[in-house]
PDB file of C-alpha atoms in Angstrom:
ATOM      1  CA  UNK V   1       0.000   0.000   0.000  1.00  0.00           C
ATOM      2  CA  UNK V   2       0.939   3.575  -0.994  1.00  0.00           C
ATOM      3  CA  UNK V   3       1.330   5.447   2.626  1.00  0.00           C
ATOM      4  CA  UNK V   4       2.631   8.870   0.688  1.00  0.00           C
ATOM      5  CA  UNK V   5       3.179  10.505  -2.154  1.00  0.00           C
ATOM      6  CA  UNK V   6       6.248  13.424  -2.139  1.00  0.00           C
ATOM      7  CA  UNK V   7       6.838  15.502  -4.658  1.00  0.00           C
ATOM      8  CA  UNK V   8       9.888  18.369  -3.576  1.00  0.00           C
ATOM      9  CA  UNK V   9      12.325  20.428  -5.623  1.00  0.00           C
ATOM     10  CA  UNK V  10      16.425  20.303  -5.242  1.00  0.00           C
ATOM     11  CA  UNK V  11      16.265  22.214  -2.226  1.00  0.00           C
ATOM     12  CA  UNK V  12      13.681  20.098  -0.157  1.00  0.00           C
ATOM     13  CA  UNK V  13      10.945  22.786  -0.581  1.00  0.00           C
ATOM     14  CA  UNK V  14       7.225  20.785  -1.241  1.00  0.00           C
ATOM     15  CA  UNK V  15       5.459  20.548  -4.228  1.00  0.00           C
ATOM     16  CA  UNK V  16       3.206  18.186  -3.364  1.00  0.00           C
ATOM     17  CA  UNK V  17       2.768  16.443  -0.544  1.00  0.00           C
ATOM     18  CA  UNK V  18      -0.057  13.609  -0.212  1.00  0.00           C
ATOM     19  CA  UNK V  19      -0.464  11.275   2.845  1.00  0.00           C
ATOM     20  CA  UNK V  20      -2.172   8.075   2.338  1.00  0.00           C
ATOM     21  CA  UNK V  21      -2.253   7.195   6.427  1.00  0.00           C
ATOM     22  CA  UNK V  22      -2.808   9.742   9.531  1.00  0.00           C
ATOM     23  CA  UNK V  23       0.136  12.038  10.717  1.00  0.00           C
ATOM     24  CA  UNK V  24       0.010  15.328  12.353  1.00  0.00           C
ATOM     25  CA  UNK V  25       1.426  18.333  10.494  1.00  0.00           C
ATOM     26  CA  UNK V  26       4.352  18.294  12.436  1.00  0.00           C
ATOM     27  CA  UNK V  27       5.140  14.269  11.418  1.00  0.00           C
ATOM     28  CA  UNK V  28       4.271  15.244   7.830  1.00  0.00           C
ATOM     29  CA  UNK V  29       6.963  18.124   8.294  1.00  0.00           C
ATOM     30  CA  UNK V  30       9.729  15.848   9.819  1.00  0.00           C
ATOM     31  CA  UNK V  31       8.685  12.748   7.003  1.00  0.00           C
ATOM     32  CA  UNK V  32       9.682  15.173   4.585  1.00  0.00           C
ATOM     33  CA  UNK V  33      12.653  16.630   5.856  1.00  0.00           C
ATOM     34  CA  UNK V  34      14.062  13.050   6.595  1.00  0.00           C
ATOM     35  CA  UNK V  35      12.946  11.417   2.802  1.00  0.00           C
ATOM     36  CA  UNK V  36      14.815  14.944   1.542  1.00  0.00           C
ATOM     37  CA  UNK V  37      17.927  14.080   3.047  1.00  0.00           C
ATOM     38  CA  UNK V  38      17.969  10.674   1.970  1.00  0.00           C
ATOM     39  CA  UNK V  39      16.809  10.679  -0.975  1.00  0.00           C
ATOM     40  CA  UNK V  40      18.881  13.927  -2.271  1.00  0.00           C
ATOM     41  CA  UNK V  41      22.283  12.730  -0.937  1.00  0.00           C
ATOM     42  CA  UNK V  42      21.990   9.873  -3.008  1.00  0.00           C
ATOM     43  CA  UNK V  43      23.873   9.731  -6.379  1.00  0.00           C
ATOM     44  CA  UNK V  44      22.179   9.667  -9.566  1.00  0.00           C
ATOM     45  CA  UNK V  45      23.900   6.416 -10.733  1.00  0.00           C
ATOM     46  CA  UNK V  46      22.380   4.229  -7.807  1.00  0.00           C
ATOM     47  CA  UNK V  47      19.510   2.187  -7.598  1.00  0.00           C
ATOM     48  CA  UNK V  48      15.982   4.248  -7.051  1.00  0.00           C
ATOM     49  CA  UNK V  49      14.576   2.608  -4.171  1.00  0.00           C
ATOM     50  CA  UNK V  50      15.670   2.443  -0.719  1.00  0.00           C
ATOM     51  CA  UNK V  51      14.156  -0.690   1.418  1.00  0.00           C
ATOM     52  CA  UNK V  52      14.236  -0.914   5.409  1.00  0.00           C
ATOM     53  CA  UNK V  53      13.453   2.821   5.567  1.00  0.00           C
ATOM     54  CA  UNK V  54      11.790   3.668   9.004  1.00  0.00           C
ATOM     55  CA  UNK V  55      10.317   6.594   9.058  1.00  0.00           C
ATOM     56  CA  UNK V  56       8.206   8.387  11.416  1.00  0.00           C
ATOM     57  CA  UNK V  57       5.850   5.506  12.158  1.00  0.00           C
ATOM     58  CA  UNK V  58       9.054   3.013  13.267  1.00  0.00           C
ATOM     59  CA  UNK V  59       7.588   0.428  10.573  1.00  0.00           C
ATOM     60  CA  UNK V  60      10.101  -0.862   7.905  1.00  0.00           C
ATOM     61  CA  UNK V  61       8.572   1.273   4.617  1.00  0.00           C
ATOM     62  CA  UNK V  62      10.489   1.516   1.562  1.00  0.00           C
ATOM     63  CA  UNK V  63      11.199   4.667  -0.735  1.00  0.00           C
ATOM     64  CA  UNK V  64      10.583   4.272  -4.730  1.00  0.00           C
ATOM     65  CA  UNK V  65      11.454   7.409  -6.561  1.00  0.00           C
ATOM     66  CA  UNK V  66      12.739   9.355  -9.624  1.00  0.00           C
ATOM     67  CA  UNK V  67      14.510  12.766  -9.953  1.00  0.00           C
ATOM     68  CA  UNK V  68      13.713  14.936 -13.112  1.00  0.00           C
ATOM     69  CA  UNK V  69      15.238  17.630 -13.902  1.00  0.00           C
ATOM     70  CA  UNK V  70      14.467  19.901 -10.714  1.00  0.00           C
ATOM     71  CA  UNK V  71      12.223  17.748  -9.219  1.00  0.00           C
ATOM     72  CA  UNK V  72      12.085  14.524  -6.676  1.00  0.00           C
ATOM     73  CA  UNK V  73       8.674  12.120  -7.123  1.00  0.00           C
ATOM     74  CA  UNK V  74       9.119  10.059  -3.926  1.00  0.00           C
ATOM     75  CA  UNK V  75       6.318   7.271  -3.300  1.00  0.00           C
ATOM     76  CA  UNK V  76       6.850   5.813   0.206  1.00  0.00           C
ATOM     77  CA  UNK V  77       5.304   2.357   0.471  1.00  0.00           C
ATOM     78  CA  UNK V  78       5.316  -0.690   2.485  1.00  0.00           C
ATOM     79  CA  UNK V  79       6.378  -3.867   2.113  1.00  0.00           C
ATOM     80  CA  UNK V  80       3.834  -5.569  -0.390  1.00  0.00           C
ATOM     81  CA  UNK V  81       4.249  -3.197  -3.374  1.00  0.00           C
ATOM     82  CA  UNK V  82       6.641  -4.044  -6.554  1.00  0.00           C
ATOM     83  CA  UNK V  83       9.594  -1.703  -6.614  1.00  0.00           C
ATOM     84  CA  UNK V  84       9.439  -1.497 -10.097  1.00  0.00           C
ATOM     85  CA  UNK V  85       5.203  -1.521 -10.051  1.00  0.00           C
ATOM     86  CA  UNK V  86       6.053   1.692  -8.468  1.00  0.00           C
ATOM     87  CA  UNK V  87       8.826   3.273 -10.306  1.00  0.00           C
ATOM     88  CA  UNK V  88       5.955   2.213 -13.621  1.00  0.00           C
ATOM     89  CA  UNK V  89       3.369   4.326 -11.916  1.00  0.00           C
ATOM     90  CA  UNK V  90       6.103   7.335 -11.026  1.00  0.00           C
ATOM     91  CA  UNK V  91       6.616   7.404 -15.122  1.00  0.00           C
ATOM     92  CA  UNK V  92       3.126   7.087 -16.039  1.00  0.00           C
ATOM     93  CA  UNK V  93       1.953   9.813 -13.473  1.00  0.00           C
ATOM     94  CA  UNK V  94       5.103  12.126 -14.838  1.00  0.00           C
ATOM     95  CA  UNK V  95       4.053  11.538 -18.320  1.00  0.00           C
ATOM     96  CA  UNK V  96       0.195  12.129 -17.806  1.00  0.00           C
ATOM     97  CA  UNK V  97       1.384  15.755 -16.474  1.00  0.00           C
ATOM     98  CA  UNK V  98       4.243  16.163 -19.212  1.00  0.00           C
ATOM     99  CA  UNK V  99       0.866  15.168 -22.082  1.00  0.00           C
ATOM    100  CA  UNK V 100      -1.442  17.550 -19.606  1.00  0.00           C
ATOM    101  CA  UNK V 101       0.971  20.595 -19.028  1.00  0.00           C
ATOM    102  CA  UNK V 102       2.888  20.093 -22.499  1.00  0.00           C
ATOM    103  CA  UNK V 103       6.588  19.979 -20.566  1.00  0.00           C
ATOM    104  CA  UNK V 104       5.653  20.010 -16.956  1.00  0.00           C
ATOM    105  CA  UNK V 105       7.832  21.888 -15.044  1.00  0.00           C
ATOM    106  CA  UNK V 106       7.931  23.229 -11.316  1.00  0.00           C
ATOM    107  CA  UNK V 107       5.680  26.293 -11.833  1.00  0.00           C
ATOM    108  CA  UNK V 108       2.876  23.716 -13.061  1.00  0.00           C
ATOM    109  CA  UNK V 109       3.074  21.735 -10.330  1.00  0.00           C
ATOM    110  CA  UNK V 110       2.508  24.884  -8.263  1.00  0.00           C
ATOM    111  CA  UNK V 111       0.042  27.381 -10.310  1.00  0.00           C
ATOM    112  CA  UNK V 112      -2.122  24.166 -11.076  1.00  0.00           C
ATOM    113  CA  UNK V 113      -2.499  22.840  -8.110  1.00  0.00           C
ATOM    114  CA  UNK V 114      -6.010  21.429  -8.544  1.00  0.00           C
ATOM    115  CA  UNK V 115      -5.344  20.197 -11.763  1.00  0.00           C
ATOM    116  CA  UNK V 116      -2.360  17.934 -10.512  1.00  0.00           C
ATOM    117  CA  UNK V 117      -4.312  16.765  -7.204  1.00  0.00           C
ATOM    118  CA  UNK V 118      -7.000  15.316  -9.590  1.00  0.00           C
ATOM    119  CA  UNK V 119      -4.546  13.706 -11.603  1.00  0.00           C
ATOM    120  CA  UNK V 120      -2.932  11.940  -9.119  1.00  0.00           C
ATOM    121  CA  UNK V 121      -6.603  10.871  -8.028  1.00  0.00           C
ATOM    122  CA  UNK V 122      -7.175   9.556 -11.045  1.00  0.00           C
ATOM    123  CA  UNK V 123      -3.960   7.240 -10.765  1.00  0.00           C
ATOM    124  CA  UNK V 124      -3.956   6.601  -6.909  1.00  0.00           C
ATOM    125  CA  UNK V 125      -7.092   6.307  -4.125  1.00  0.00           C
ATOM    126  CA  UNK V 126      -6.767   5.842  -0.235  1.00  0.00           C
ATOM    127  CA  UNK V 127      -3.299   4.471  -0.846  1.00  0.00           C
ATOM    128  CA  UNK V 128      -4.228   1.964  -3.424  1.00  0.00           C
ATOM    129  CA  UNK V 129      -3.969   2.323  -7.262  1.00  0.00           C
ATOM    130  CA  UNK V 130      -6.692   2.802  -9.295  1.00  0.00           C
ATOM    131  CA  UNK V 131      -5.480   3.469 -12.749  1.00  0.00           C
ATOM    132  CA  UNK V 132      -2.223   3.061 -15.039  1.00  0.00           C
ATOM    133  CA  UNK V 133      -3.419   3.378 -18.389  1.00  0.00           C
ATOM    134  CA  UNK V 134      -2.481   7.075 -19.245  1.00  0.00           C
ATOM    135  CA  UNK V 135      -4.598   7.267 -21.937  1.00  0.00           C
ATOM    136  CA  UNK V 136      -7.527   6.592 -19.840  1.00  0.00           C
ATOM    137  CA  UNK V 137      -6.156   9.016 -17.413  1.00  0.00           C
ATOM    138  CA  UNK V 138      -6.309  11.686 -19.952  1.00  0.00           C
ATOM    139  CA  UNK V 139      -9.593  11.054 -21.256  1.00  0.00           C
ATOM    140  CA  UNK V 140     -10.983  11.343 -17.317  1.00  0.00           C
ATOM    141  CA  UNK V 141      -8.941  14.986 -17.280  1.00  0.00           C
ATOM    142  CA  UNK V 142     -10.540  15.878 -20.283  1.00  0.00           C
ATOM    143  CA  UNK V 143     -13.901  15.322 -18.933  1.00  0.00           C
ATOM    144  CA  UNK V 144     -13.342  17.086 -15.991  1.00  0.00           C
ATOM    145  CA  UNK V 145     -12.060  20.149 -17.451  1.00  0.00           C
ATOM    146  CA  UNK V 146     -15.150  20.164 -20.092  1.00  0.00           C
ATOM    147  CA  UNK V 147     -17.412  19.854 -16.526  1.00  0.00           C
ATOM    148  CA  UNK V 148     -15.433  22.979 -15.308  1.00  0.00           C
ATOM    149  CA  UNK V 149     -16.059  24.930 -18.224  1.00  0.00           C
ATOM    150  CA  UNK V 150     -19.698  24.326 -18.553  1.00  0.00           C
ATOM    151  CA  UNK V 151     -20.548  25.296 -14.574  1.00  0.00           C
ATOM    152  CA  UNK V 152     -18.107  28.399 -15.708  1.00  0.00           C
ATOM    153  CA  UNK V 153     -20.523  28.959 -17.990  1.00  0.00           C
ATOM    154  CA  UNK V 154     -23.438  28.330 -16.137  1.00  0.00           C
ATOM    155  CA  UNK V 155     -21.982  30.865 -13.185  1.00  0.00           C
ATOM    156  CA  UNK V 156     -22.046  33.639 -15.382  1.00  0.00           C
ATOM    157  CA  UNK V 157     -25.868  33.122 -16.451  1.00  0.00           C
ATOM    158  CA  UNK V 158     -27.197  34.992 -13.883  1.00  0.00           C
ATOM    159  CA  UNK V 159     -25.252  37.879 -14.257  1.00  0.00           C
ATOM    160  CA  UNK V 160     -26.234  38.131 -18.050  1.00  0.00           C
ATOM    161  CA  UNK V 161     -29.909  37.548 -16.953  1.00  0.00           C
ATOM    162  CA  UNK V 162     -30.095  40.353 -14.664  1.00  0.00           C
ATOM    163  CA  UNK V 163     -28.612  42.590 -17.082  1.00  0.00           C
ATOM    164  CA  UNK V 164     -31.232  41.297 -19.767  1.00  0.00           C
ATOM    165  CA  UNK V 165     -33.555  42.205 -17.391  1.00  0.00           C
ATOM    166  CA  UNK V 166     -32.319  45.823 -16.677  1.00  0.00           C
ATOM    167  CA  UNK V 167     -32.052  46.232 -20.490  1.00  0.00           C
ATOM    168  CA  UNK V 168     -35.522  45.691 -21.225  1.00  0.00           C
ATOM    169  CA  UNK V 169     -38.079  47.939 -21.945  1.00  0.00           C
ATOM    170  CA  UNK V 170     -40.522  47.709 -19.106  1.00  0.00           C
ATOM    171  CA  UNK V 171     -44.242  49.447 -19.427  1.00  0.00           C
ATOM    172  CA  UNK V 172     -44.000  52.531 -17.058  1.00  0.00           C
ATOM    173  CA  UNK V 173     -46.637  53.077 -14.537  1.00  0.00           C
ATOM    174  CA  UNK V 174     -48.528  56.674 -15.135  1.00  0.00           C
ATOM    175  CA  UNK V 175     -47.163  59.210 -12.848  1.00  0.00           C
ATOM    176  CA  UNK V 176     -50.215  59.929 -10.999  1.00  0.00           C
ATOM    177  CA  UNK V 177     -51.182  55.978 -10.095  1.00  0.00           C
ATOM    178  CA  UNK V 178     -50.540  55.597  -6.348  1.00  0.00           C
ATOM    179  CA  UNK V 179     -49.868  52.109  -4.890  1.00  0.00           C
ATOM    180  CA  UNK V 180     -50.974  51.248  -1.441  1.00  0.00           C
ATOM    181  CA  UNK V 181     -48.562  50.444   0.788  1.00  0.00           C
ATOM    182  CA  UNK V 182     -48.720  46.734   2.187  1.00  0.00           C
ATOM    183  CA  UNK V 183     -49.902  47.525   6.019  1.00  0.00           C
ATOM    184  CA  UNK V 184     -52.712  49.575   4.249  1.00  0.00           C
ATOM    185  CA  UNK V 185     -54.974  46.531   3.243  1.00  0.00           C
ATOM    186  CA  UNK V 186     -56.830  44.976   6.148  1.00  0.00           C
ATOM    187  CA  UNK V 187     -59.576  42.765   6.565  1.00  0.00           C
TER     188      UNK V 187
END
């Protein structure tokens, strides 16, 4: 099982962070700062997963992950997941966003926030993985962002009907009809 998902740049600062099991902020803090030091000290000719890793939670946990360019995509797992089931899933979740964001880079990851949260829902649930096929990935995004544009659409309707409204040319009453107030009528 998937117990988090890490996404940081060279100098340990969070792009992402998604926890698959409950930690305080303050364990979520020091889980980062600890897979940053591992992980970045390591060379790029080794091996991309780390096993025996205890984290936080003092249960053996291993760390699967790639470095791009300026960023690290760290899955921490536990025992019964595939290294290389995971370091598959770190590509095909780096190459939905590269076919999503034409080029990902680091500014993506942080001015599209939303966009890259739903993504990785797509491809991982409560720890477990959902999807891997990226084309079915993208055709889920795609839906999604045709949703968002139609409630766009459907946010601005009001303002165009009250506008409509104001525009049109209403019968005036004559200036010398006076209307009751509504205390006045009484039985």
């Amino acid at each position: 099982m998937i117990k988090a998902i890490l996404i940081f740049n060279n100098h340990g600062k969070p792009r992402l962070l998604k926890f698959y099991h409950q930690y305080t902020e303050d364990q979520q803090q020091a889980i980062l700062r600890e897979v940053f030091q591992i992980v970045s000290k390591r060379e790029d000719n080794v091996c991309n997963f780390l096993e025996s890793v205890s984290l936080i939670t003092g249960t053996d946990d291993k760390l699967i992950y790639r470095h791009y360019a300026t960023l690290y995509f760290v899955f921490c797992v536990d025992s019964s997941e595939s290294e290389l089931g995971i370091l598959d899933l770190i590509q095909v979740f780096v190459e939905t966003l590269d076919k999503c964001f034409e080029n990902v880079c680091e500014l993506d990851l942080i001015f599209h926030v939303d966009r890259v949260h739903y993504i990785l829902q797509e491809i991982v649930m409560g720890g477990m993985v959902l999807e891997t096929n990226m084309n079915e990935i993208l055709l889920r995004v795609n839906e999604q962002e045709k949703i968002e544009k139609q409630e766009a659409g459907l946010q601005a309707v009001p303002g165009k009907a009250i506008s409509a409204v104001k525009n049109m040319e209403m019968p005036r009453l004559p200036s010398g009809l006076a209307i009751p107030a509504l205390g006045s009528f009484k039985s």
